[in-house]
Coordinates of C-alpha atoms in Angstrom, one line a residue:
Chain A
X1 CA 89.7 101.8 124.0
X2 CA 88.8 99.1 121.5
X3 CA 92.5 98.2 121.6
X4 CA 92.5 97.7 125.3
X5 CA 89.3 95.6 124.9
X6 CA 91.3 93.1 122.9
X7 CA 93.8 92.6 125.6
X8 CA 91.0 91.5 127.8
X9 CA 90.3 88.4 125.8
X10 CA 93.9 87.2 126.0
X11 CA 95.1 88.3 129.4
X12 CA 95.0 85.6 132.0
X13 CA 97.1 84.9 135.0
X14 CA 100.4 83.3 134.0
X15 CA 101.7 81.5 137.0
X16 CA 104.3 79.8 134.9
X17 CA 105.9 83.2 133.8
X18 CA 107.8 85.7 135.8
X19 CA 105.9 88.4 134.0
X20 CA 103.1 87.8 131.5
X21 CA 101.1 90.1 129.1
X22 CA 101.4 93.9 129.8
X23 CA 105.0 94.9 129.6
X24 CA 107.4 95.4 126.6
X25 CA 108.4 91.8 126.9
X26 CA 107.2 88.7 128.8
X27 CA 109.8 87.5 131.3
X28 CA 110.3 83.7 131.6
X29 CA 112.5 81.6 133.8
X30 CA 113.7 78.6 131.7
X31 CA 114.2 75.4 133.6
X32 CA 117.9 75.1 134.4
X33 CA 119.7 72.6 132.1
X34 CA 116.9 72.3 129.6
X35 CA 117.1 73.4 125.9
X36 CA 114.4 75.6 124.5
X37 CA 112.5 74.5 121.4
X38 CA 110.9 77.4 119.5
X39 CA 108.6 77.3 116.5
X40 CA 106.5 79.9 114.7
X41 CA 103.5 79.5 112.3
X42 CA 101.4 82.0 110.5
X43 CA 97.8 81.2 109.5
X44 CA 95.8 83.4 107.1
X45 CA 92.0 83.4 106.5
X46 CA 91.3 82.1 103.0
X47 CA 94.4 80.0 103.0
X48 CA 94.6 78.1 106.3
X49 CA 91.0 78.5 107.3
X50 CA 87.9 79.9 105.8
X51 CA 85.6 82.7 106.9
X52 CA 82.9 80.2 107.6
X53 CA 85.0 78.2 110.1
X54 CA 84.0 78.3 113.7
X55 CA 86.1 80.9 115.6
X56 CA 86.5 78.4 118.5
X57 CA 87.8 75.9 116.0
X58 CA 90.2 78.4 114.6
X59 CA 91.5 79.1 118.1
X60 CA 91.9 75.4 118.7
X61 CA 93.6 74.6 115.4
X62 CA 95.9 77.7 115.3
X63 CA 97.5 76.6 118.6
X64 CA 97.3 72.9 117.8
X65 CA 99.4 73.1 114.7
X66 CA 102.1 75.0 116.7
X67 CA 102.0 72.5 119.5
X68 CA 102.4 69.8 116.9
X69 CA 105.8 71.2 116.1
X70 CA 106.8 71.0 119.7
X71 CA 105.5 67.4 119.7
X72 CA 107.7 66.5 116.8
X73 CA 110.7 67.7 118.8
X74 CA 109.7 65.8 121.9
X75 CA 109.5 69.1 123.8
X76 CA 107.3 69.9 126.8
X77 CA 105.1 72.9 125.9
X78 CA 105.7 76.0 128.1
X79 CA 104.9 79.4 126.6
X80 CA 103.3 81.0 123.6
X81 CA 102.8 84.4 122.0
X82 CA 99.9 85.3 119.7
X83 CA 99.9 88.1 117.2
X84 CA 96.6 88.7 115.6
X85 CA 95.4 91.0 112.8
X86 CA 91.6 91.5 112.8
X87 CA 89.4 93.6 110.4
X88 CA 87.3 94.8 113.4
X89 CA 86.9 94.1 117.1
X90 CA 84.1 91.5 117.1
X91 CA 83.2 90.5 120.6
X92 CA 81.5 87.2 119.8
X93 CA 84.3 86.1 117.5
X94 CA 87.1 87.0 119.9
X95 CA 85.3 85.3 122.8
X96 CA 84.8 82.1 120.9
X97 CA 88.3 82.2 119.4
X98 CA 89.9 82.7 122.9
X99 CA 87.8 79.8 124.3
X100 CA 89.1 77.4 121.7
X101 CA 92.7 78.7 122.0
X102 CA 92.8 78.5 125.8
X103 CA 91.1 75.1 125.9
X104 CA 94.0 73.8 123.7
X105 CA 96.5 75.7 125.8
X106 CA 95.2 74.3 129.1
X107 CA 95.2 70.8 127.7
X108 CA 98.9 71.0 127.2
X109 CA 99.9 73.3 130.0
X110 CA 101.1 76.2 127.7
X111 CA 100.8 79.8 128.8
X112 CA 100.0 82.8 126.6
X113 CA 102.6 85.3 127.7
X114 CA 102.5 88.0 125.0
X115 CA 101.7 89.1 121.5
X116 CA 100.3 91.9 119.4
X117 CA 97.0 93.0 117.9
X118 CA 96.4 95.2 114.9
X119 CA 93.8 96.0 112.3
X120 CA 94.0 94.1 109.1
X121 CA 92.9 91.0 107.2
X122 CA 92.4 88.1 109.7
X123 CA 95.9 86.7 110.3
X124 CA 97.2 84.7 113.2
X125 CA 100.9 84.3 114.0
X126 CA 101.9 82.1 116.9
X127 CA 105.2 81.3 118.5
X128 CA 105.5 78.4 120.9
X129 CA 108.3 77.6 123.3
X130 CA 108.9 74.3 124.9
X131 CA 111.7 72.5 126.8
X132 CA 113.6 69.4 126.1
X133 CA 116.6 67.8 127.9
X134 CA 119.9 68.4 125.9
X135 CA 120.5 65.7 123.4
X136 CA 117.0 64.2 123.6
X137 CA 115.2 66.4 121.0
X138 CA 113.6 64.3 118.2
X139 CA 115.3 65.8 115.1
X140 CA 114.8 65.3 111.4
X141 CA 118.4 64.4 110.8
X142 CA 118.7 61.3 113.0
X143 CA 117.1 58.6 110.8
X144 CA 119.4 55.6 110.2
X145 CA 119.3 52.8 107.6
X146 CA 117.4 49.9 109.1
X147 CA 115.1 52.1 111.3
X148 CA 111.4 51.2 111.4
X149 CA 109.2 54.0 110.2
X150 CA 106.2 54.6 112.4
X151 CA 103.2 56.9 112.3
X152 CA 100.7 57.8 115.1
X153 CA 96.9 57.8 114.8
X154 CA 95.4 57.7 111.3
X155 CA 96.3 59.4 108.0
X156 CA 94.3 61.2 105.4
X157 CA 91.2 62.0 107.4
X158 CA 91.7 65.8 107.4
X159 CA 92.5 65.8 103.7
X160 CA 89.5 63.7 102.9
X161 CA 87.3 66.1 104.9
X162 CA 88.7 69.0 102.9
X163 CA 88.3 67.2 99.6
X164 CA 84.6 66.6 100.6
X165 CA 84.1 70.2 101.6
X166 CA 85.6 71.4 98.3
X167 CA 83.5 69.0 96.3
X168 CA 86.5 67.1 95.0
X169 CA 85.3 63.8 96.7
X170 CA 81.8 62.5 97.1
X171 CA 81.2 61.1 100.6
X172 CA 78.1 59.9 102.4
X173 CA 77.2 62.6 104.9
X174 CA 77.4 60.1 107.8
X175 CA 80.9 59.2 106.7
X176 CA 82.0 62.9 106.2
X177 CA 80.9 63.6 109.7
X178 CA 83.4 61.1 111.0
X179 CA 86.4 62.7 109.3
X180 CA 85.5 66.4 109.6
X181 CA 86.8 66.7 113.2
X182 CA 90.3 65.7 112.0
X183 CA 90.2 68.8 109.8
X184 CA 88.9 71.3 112.3
X185 CA 90.0 69.9 115.6
X186 CA 93.4 68.2 115.2
X187 CA 95.0 66.9 118.4
X188 CA 98.7 67.4 118.5
X189 CA 100.7 64.4 119.7
X190 CA 102.5 66.2 122.5
X191 CA 102.5 63.4 125.0
X192 CA 103.7 60.9 122.4
X193 CA 106.6 63.1 121.4
X194 CA 107.7 63.4 125.0
X195 CA 107.3 59.6 125.5
X196 CA 109.6 58.9 122.5
X197 CA 112.6 60.9 123.9
X198 CA 115.5 58.6 124.0
X199 CA 113.7 56.0 121.8
X200 CA 113.1 57.5 118.4
X201 CA 116.0 58.4 116.1
X202 CA 114.1 61.1 114.2
X203 CA 110.6 62.6 114.0
X204 CA 108.5 65.1 112.2
X205 CA 104.9 66.1 112.4
X206 CA 102.8 65.4 109.3
X207 CA 101.4 68.8 108.4
X208 CA 101.9 68.7 104.6
X209 CA 101.3 65.0 103.9
X210 CA 103.2 61.8 104.8
X211 CA 105.4 61.6 101.7
X212 CA 106.5 65.2 101.8
X213 CA 107.2 65.3 105.5
X214 CA 108.9 61.9 105.6
X215 CA 110.9 63.3 102.6
X216 CA 112.2 66.0 104.9
X217 CA 113.6 63.3 107.3
X218 CA 115.1 61.5 104.4
X219 CA 116.8 64.6 103.0
X220 CA 118.1 65.8 106.3
X221 CA 119.3 62.3 107.3
X222 CA 120.6 61.4 103.8
X223 CA 118.8 58.1 103.7
X224 CA 115.9 56.6 101.7
X225 CA 112.7 54.8 102.7
X226 CA 110.2 52.1 101.6
X227 CA 106.6 52.3 102.8
X228 CA 103.9 49.7 102.6
X229 CA 100.7 51.4 101.5
X230 CA 98.5 48.6 103.0
X231 CA 100.1 49.2 106.4
X232 CA 99.2 52.9 106.5
X233 CA 96.6 53.4 109.3
X234 CA 93.4 55.1 108.3
X235 CA 90.0 55.8 109.8
X236 CA 87.6 52.9 109.1
X237 CA 85.5 55.2 107.0
X238 CA 88.4 56.0 104.7
X239 CA 88.7 52.3 103.8
X240 CA 85.4 52.5 101.9
X241 CA 86.8 55.2 99.5
X242 CA 90.2 53.6 98.6
X243 CA 89.0 53.0 95.1
X244 CA 89.1 56.8 94.6
X245 CA 92.5 58.1 93.6
X246 CA 91.9 61.3 95.6
X247 CA 91.5 59.2 98.7
X248 CA 94.8 57.5 98.2
X249 CA 96.4 60.9 97.6
X250 CA 94.9 62.1 100.9
X251 CA 96.5 59.3 102.8
X252 CA 99.9 59.6 101.2
X253 CA 100.1 63.3 100.6
X254 CA 97.1 65.1 102.2
X255 CA 97.9 67.8 104.6
X256 CA 96.7 68.6 108.1
X257 CA 97.1 65.2 109.7
X258 CA 99.2 66.5 112.6
X259 CA 100.3 63.0 113.4
X260 CA 103.9 62.2 114.1
X261 CA 106.0 60.3 111.7
X262 CA 109.1 58.9 113.4
X263 CA 111.9 56.4 113.0
X264 CA 113.4 54.0 115.6
X265 CA 115.7 51.1 115.5
X266 CA 114.1 47.7 115.1
X267 CA 115.5 46.7 118.5
X268 CA 113.2 49.4 120.1
X269 CA 109.9 48.0 118.8
X270 CA 108.7 47.0 122.2
X271 CA 109.9 50.3 123.7
X272 CA 108.0 52.3 121.0
X273 CA 104.8 50.3 121.7
X274 CA 105.2 50.7 125.4
X275 CA 105.8 54.5 125.1
X276 CA 102.8 54.8 122.8
X277 CA 100.6 52.7 125.2
X278 CA 101.7 54.8 128.1
X279 CA 100.1 57.9 126.5
X280 CA 97.1 56.0 125.0
X281 CA 98.2 56.7 121.4
X282 CA 98.0 54.2 118.6
X283 CA 101.2 53.9 116.6
X284 CA 101.7 51.8 113.4
X285 CA 104.8 50.5 111.8
X286 CA 104.6 51.5 108.1
X287 CA 108.0 50.9 106.5
X288 CA 111.7 51.1 106.9
X289 CA 114.6 53.4 106.3
X290 CA 117.1 52.4 103.6
X291 CA 120.7 53.3 102.9
X292 CA 119.8 54.1 99.3
X293 CA 118.2 57.4 98.7
X294 CA 114.6 57.6 97.3
X295 CA 111.2 57.0 98.7
X296 CA 109.2 54.0 97.4
X297 CA 105.6 53.1 98.3
X298 CA 104.8 49.4 97.8
X299 CA 101.2 48.3 97.0
X300 CA 99.5 45.3 98.5
X301 CA 101.1 43.1 95.7
X302 CA 104.6 44.3 96.6
X303 CA 104.8 46.5 93.5
X304 CA 106.0 50.1 93.6
X305 CA 103.1 52.5 93.3
X306 CA 103.5 55.5 91.0
X307 CA 103.3 58.7 93.1
X308 CA 102.1 62.0 91.6
X309 CA 101.8 64.2 94.6
X310 CA 104.4 64.3 97.2
X311 CA 103.4 67.2 99.4
X312 CA 101.8 70.6 99.6
X313 CA 103.7 73.6 98.4
X314 CA 102.1 76.9 99.5
X315 CA 103.6 78.8 96.6
X316 CA 103.4 76.2 93.9
X317 CA 99.8 75.3 94.8
X318 CA 98.3 77.9 92.6
X319 CA 100.8 77.8 89.7
Chain B
X1 CA 110.4 74.8 94.7
X2 CA 109.5 78.4 95.1
X3 CA 108.9 77.7 98.7
X4 CA 112.4 76.2 99.1
X5 CA 113.6 79.4 97.4
X6 CA 112.3 81.5 100.2
X7 CA 114.2 79.5 102.8
X8 CA 117.4 80.4 101.0
X9 CA 117.0 84.1 101.8
X10 CA 116.7 83.5 105.5
X11 CA 118.9 80.5 106.2
X12 CA 122.3 81.4 107.6
X13 CA 124.6 79.6 110.0
X14 CA 123.4 80.1 113.5
X15 CA 126.4 79.5 115.8
X16 CA 124.4 80.8 118.7
X17 CA 121.7 78.1 118.4
X18 CA 121.9 74.3 119.0
X19 CA 119.8 73.9 115.9
X20 CA 118.6 76.7 113.6
X21 CA 116.2 76.8 110.6
X22 CA 115.2 73.5 109.1
X23 CA 113.6 71.3 111.7
X24 CA 110.2 71.4 113.3
X25 CA 111.6 73.7 116.0
X26 CA 114.8 75.6 116.6
X27 CA 116.7 74.4 119.6
X28 CA 118.3 77.0 121.9
X29 CA 120.5 76.7 125.0
X30 CA 119.5 79.6 127.3
X31 CA 122.3 81.0 129.4
X32 CA 122.1 79.3 132.8
X33 CA 120.6 81.6 135.5
X34 CA 119.3 84.2 133.0
X35 CA 115.7 85.1 132.5
X36 CA 114.2 85.0 129.0
X37 CA 112.6 88.2 127.6
X38 CA 110.1 87.6 124.8
X39 CA 108.2 90.0 122.6
X40 CA 106.1 89.6 119.4
X41 CA 105.1 92.3 116.9
X42 CA 103.1 92.1 113.7
X43 CA 103.6 94.6 110.8
X44 CA 101.2 94.9 107.9
X45 CA 101.7 96.6 104.6
X46 CA 99.4 99.6 104.4
X47 CA 99.3 100.0 108.1
X48 CA 102.9 99.9 109.4
X49 CA 104.7 100.5 106.2
X50 CA 103.7 101.4 102.6
X51 CA 104.1 99.5 99.3
X52 CA 106.5 102.3 98.2
X53 CA 108.9 101.8 101.1
X54 CA 112.3 100.3 100.5
X55 CA 112.3 96.6 101.2
X56 CA 115.7 96.9 102.9
X57 CA 114.2 99.6 105.1
X58 CA 111.2 97.4 105.9
X59 CA 113.7 94.6 106.9
X60 CA 115.6 97.0 109.1
X61 CA 112.5 98.5 110.8
X62 CA 110.6 95.3 111.3
X63 CA 113.4 93.9 113.4
X64 CA 114.3 97.3 115.0
X65 CA 110.8 97.7 116.5
X66 CA 111.1 94.3 118.1
X67 CA 114.6 94.9 119.4
X68 CA 113.3 98.1 120.9
X69 CA 111.0 96.0 123.1
X70 CA 114.1 94.0 124.3
X71 CA 115.9 97.4 124.9
X72 CA 113.0 98.6 127.0
X73 CA 113.4 95.5 129.2
X74 CA 117.2 95.8 129.4
X75 CA 117.6 92.5 127.8
X76 CA 120.5 91.3 125.6
X77 CA 119.2 90.2 122.2
X78 CA 119.7 86.5 121.4
X79 CA 117.3 84.9 118.9
X80 CA 114.4 85.8 116.6
X81 CA 111.8 84.1 114.5
X82 CA 110.3 85.7 111.4
X83 CA 106.9 84.7 109.8
X84 CA 106.2 86.3 106.5
X85 CA 103.2 86.3 104.2
X86 CA 104.0 87.4 100.6
X87 CA 101.8 87.9 97.6
X88 CA 104.5 86.3 95.4
X89 CA 108.1 85.3 95.5
X90 CA 109.9 88.4 94.4
X91 CA 113.7 87.8 94.3
X92 CA 114.7 91.5 94.3
X93 CA 112.3 92.3 97.2
X94 CA 113.4 89.4 99.3
X95 CA 117.1 90.0 98.7
X96 CA 116.8 93.6 99.8
X97 CA 114.5 92.8 102.7
X98 CA 116.9 90.1 104.0
X99 CA 119.8 92.5 103.7
X100 CA 118.1 95.1 105.9
X101 CA 116.9 92.5 108.3
X102 CA 120.3 90.8 108.8
X103 CA 122.2 94.1 109.0
X104 CA 120.0 95.0 112.0
X105 CA 120.4 91.5 113.4
X106 CA 124.2 91.6 113.1
X107 CA 124.4 95.0 114.7
X108 CA 122.8 93.6 117.8
X109 CA 124.0 90.0 117.8
X110 CA 120.5 88.4 117.3
X111 CA 120.2 85.2 115.3
X112 CA 117.2 84.3 113.1
X113 CA 116.5 80.7 114.1
X114 CA 113.1 79.9 112.6
X115 CA 109.8 81.1 111.1
X116 CA 107.2 80.5 108.5
X117 CA 106.5 81.6 104.9
X118 CA 103.1 81.6 103.2
X119 CA 101.3 83.3 100.4
X120 CA 99.1 86.3 101.3
X121 CA 99.0 90.1 101.7
X122 CA 102.5 91.3 102.8
X123 CA 102.6 90.6 106.6
X124 CA 105.6 90.4 108.9
X125 CA 105.4 88.8 112.3
X126 CA 108.5 88.7 114.4
X127 CA 109.2 87.2 117.8
X128 CA 112.4 88.2 119.6
X129 CA 114.1 86.6 122.6
X130 CA 116.7 88.1 124.8
X131 CA 118.2 87.5 128.2
X132 CA 118.4 89.5 131.4
X133 CA 119.7 88.6 134.9
X134 CA 116.8 87.8 137.3
X135 CA 115.5 90.9 139.1
X136 CA 117.3 93.3 136.7
X137 CA 114.7 93.6 133.9
X138 CA 113.4 97.2 133.4
X139 CA 109.7 96.8 133.9
X140 CA 106.8 99.3 133.5
X141 CA 105.6 98.8 137.0
X142 CA 108.7 100.0 139.0
X143 CA 108.3 103.8 138.8
X144 CA 108.3 105.6 142.2
X145 CA 107.2 109.0 143.2
X146 CA 110.2 111.4 143.1
X147 CA 111.8 109.5 140.2
X148 CA 113.3 111.6 137.4
X149 CA 111.8 110.9 134.0
X150 CA 114.3 110.5 131.2
X151 CA 114.2 110.0 127.5
X152 CA 116.9 109.0 125.1
X153 CA 117.7 110.6 121.8
X154 CA 115.1 113.0 120.3
X155 CA 111.4 112.9 120.1
X156 CA 108.9 113.5 117.3
X157 CA 111.2 113.2 114.3
X158 CA 109.6 110.1 112.9
X159 CA 106.1 111.5 113.4
X160 CA 107.1 114.8 111.7
X161 CA 108.5 112.9 108.8
X162 CA 105.2 110.9 108.5
X163 CA 103.2 114.1 108.7
X164 CA 105.3 115.6 106.0
X165 CA 104.9 112.5 103.8
X166 CA 101.1 112.5 104.4
X167 CA 100.9 116.2 103.5
X168 CA 99.7 117.2 107.0
X169 CA 102.8 119.3 107.7
X170 CA 104.7 121.5 105.3
X171 CA 108.4 121.3 105.7
X172 CA 111.3 122.5 103.6
X173 CA 112.7 119.6 101.7
X174 CA 116.1 120.0 103.2
X175 CA 114.5 119.8 106.7
X176 CA 112.4 116.8 105.8
X177 CA 115.5 115.0 104.6
X178 CA 116.9 115.3 108.2
X179 CA 114.0 113.7 109.9
X180 CA 113.0 111.0 107.4
X181 CA 115.7 108.6 108.6
X182 CA 114.0 108.5 112.0
X183 CA 110.9 107.2 110.3
X184 CA 112.5 104.6 108.1
X185 CA 115.6 103.6 109.9
X186 CA 114.9 103.7 113.7
X187 CA 117.8 102.6 115.9
X188 CA 116.7 100.6 118.9
X189 CA 118.4 101.6 122.2
X190 CA 119.5 98.1 123.0
X191 CA 122.9 99.1 124.6
X192 CA 121.3 101.8 126.7
X193 CA 118.7 99.4 128.0
X194 CA 121.4 97.0 129.1
X195 CA 123.5 99.9 130.6
X196 CA 120.5 101.0 132.7
X197 CA 120.1 97.6 134.5
X198 CA 120.2 98.2 138.2
X199 CA 119.9 102.0 137.7
X200 CA 116.5 102.7 136.2
X201 CA 113.3 101.9 138.2
X202 CA 111.2 101.5 135.1
X203 CA 111.3 101.8 131.3
X204 CA 109.3 101.6 128.2
X205 CA 110.1 102.1 124.5
X206 CA 108.3 105.0 122.9
X207 CA 106.5 103.4 120.0
X208 CA 103.1 105.1 120.2
X209 CA 104.2 108.5 121.5
X210 CA 105.7 109.8 124.7
X211 CA 102.4 110.6 126.5
X212 CA 100.7 107.3 125.7
X213 CA 103.8 105.2 126.5
X214 CA 104.7 107.1 129.7
X215 CA 101.0 106.6 130.5
X216 CA 101.6 102.8 130.6
X217 CA 104.3 103.3 133.2
X218 CA 102.1 105.5 135.3
X219 CA 99.2 103.1 135.1
X220 CA 101.3 100.0 135.9
X221 CA 103.2 101.8 138.6
X222 CA 100.1 103.6 140.0
X223 CA 101.8 107.0 140.0
X224 CA 101.5 110.3 138.1
X225 CA 103.9 112.5 136.3
X226 CA 104.8 116.1 135.4
X227 CA 106.7 116.8 132.2
X228 CA 108.4 120.0 131.1
X229 CA 107.6 120.6 127.4
X230 CA 110.6 122.9 126.9
X231 CA 112.9 120.1 128.2
X232 CA 111.8 117.5 125.6
X233 CA 114.7 116.8 123.3
X234 CA 114.1 117.3 119.6
X235 CA 116.1 117.4 116.4
X236 CA 117.3 120.9 115.7
X237 CA 115.2 121.0 112.6
X238 CA 112.0 120.4 114.6
X239 CA 112.6 123.6 116.6
X240 CA 111.8 125.6 113.5
X241 CA 108.3 124.1 113.4
X242 CA 107.2 124.4 117.0
X243 CA 104.6 127.1 116.1
X244 CA 102.7 124.3 114.3
X245 CA 100.3 122.4 116.5
X246 CA 101.0 119.2 114.6
X247 CA 104.7 119.5 115.4
X248 CA 103.9 119.8 119.1
X249 CA 101.7 116.8 118.8
X250 CA 104.5 114.9 117.1
X251 CA 106.8 115.5 120.0
X252 CA 104.3 114.6 122.7
X253 CA 102.3 111.9 121.0
X254 CA 103.8 111.0 117.7
X255 CA 104.6 107.4 117.1
X256 CA 107.7 105.5 115.9
X257 CA 110.3 107.3 118.1
X258 CA 111.7 104.0 119.4
X259 CA 113.5 105.9 122.1
X260 CA 113.5 104.8 125.7
X261 CA 111.5 106.6 128.3
X262 CA 112.7 105.5 131.8
X263 CA 112.6 106.6 135.4
X264 CA 115.3 106.6 138.0
X265 CA 115.8 108.0 141.5
X266 CA 117.2 111.5 141.6
X267 CA 120.2 110.0 143.6
X268 CA 121.1 108.1 140.4
X269 CA 121.4 111.1 138.1
X270 CA 125.2 110.7 137.7
X271 CA 124.8 107.0 137.2
X272 CA 122.3 107.5 134.5
X273 CA 124.5 110.0 132.7
X274 CA 127.5 107.7 133.0
X275 CA 125.6 104.7 131.8
X276 CA 124.3 106.7 128.8
X277 CA 127.8 108.1 128.1
X278 CA 129.2 104.6 128.2
X279 CA 127.1 103.7 125.2
X280 CA 127.3 107.0 123.4
X281 CA 123.6 107.8 123.8
X282 CA 122.2 111.2 124.7
X283 CA 119.6 111.1 127.5
X284 CA 117.6 114.1 128.8
X285 CA 115.8 114.6 132.1
X286 CA 112.3 115.8 131.1
X287 CA 110.1 115.6 134.3
X288 CA 109.4 113.7 137.4
X289 CA 107.1 111.1 138.8
X290 CA 104.5 112.2 141.3
X291 CA 102.5 110.3 143.9
X292 CA 99.3 111.8 142.6
X293 CA 97.9 110.2 139.5
X294 CA 97.6 112.1 136.2
X295 CA 100.0 113.3 133.6
X296 CA 100.6 117.1 133.3
X297 CA 102.8 118.8 130.7
X298 CA 104.0 122.3 131.7
X299 CA 104.7 124.9 129.0
X300 CA 107.7 127.2 129.1
X301 CA 105.7 129.6 131.4
X302 CA 105.1 126.9 133.9
X303 CA 101.4 126.6 132.9
X304 CA 99.8 123.2 132.2
X305 CA 99.3 122.6 128.5
X306 CA 96.0 121.2 127.2
X307 CA 96.6 117.9 125.6
X308 CA 94.4 116.5 122.9
X309 CA 96.1 113.4 121.7
X310 CA 97.7 111.0 124.1
X311 CA 98.7 108.1 121.9
X312 CA 98.0 106.0 119.0
X313 CA 95.2 103.5 119.0
X314 CA 95.3 101.1 116.1
X315 CA 91.6 100.4 116.3
X316 CA 90.3 103.8 117.3
X317 CA 92.5 105.5 114.7
X318 CA 90.0 105.2 111.9
X319 CA 86.8 105.6 114.0

């Protein structure tokens, strides 16, 4: 009975599916001629979110981080499955979680078509499916020497908010209030990813910090990069904390930005700006791809900065 | 570094994908004109398997139970994603788990194209994707009054093995050894599901016990059913324990069979038998679908049996 109760929170009509929740499988009709982009993420309480977090926010973010992977491919969101382990059936928690989850789903036209529920420590596992025309996906392996490096939105806000929450960074409360939404309510750059089809050479979403994620592009594309620290876009509030090493780390290597980092030929600068403007998203040119391997960050004086942290490693973090 | 290490265990060439593990999303090219069948399951240590279980067996079973959902739809397995939370990077465990997982994957031609790894209590979350021609999926809602009810293989072996392991049922060791494989190494009926396309009216896989799962067909199809207890196929070993109430419960309502329960018109009996023979799978006719709602099990004397347990409820189980 309790088990049936859970289905209630997540069963809605699914006009975009042949058959939604309630059978052994969902049945979907992919758009003829499109490729399917698929990504899975698992989020654990105590690691990816805390027991104190708002359940609506957890619903929002759990789907947002998956949509961010579709955004990084330039894929149009279509369907999702949600598997959830819960210590108990908590009506208030599930209602709020589902509200946050479906608000994000509706924003991007993605339908929940299946999943699983079981009893256990709070764990969320989501698989998203999107569609992209053949040959137009934004991959990590397409960066070319001479490409501009771009990022969307601003960097470091979520990591600053987390550092503040964890007591690693002192911030004025009024300042903290301005970066906390980046941590709890990230907005995936789905429309930007789609707009960049055919323009960008490569893309990734910044989930583990700019340096680490750009590093994945460099590795897969077998190129290097130079970044201008002063060019990196940040929230105005963040500027006031740049004297703190932790703030600089947040911008370069903080997690949870969920912005896009992408590369495009210099000849496409106007096209990039027009694509970004068409979806009301700020983009900033922050460096360039080099033929030589290695990742260098130049400070305002044109000197290479020494970099300690390059990204977040889930397993190394505690060792 | 440790994190990269994990990718090593699960990264293989994926000739059946446009792009496999290593980007924000996998890229897949669905077969033109086919529908996509998608299912997700989450398995937790302590609930779905025990810390003492063989990691190769866990790898086998975790994918097998997902493939069983594709089987129940009549879908041809294509792709899977695997998200895994682990308390630590244990080389021996991961090597054995991957061996069991990929052996099952290779048996059914399914490719692992993506997933996620994180640190936490051992949790496996798998999403499988398969393909089925439009209109030929075996759904739960297609049963019609007068249909025969069929099951594949034998019922109750896995539940008997679990009851033995948990000390709820005494079995001779030599007998137990014959049913234990059903619990640890279930074989999903993928080929049978495909062979039943266009023949069966409805199907489900028996994961939570025959009565509960057949109940889902009855509910979705708005029909009833009569089963003949004496007709239910069991392992020869199980026959020796039928005087035990727990053994009868295992056959009717034990979990983990991963056999198919399906319905087909009486006019298709020969077609069902031929389809099953073509994939070397035993099937047994065990009852019929009735227009009146309700599920009745008749004993050998033609009297209705009183049924206590109708299925497994993950949340009610402990209450």
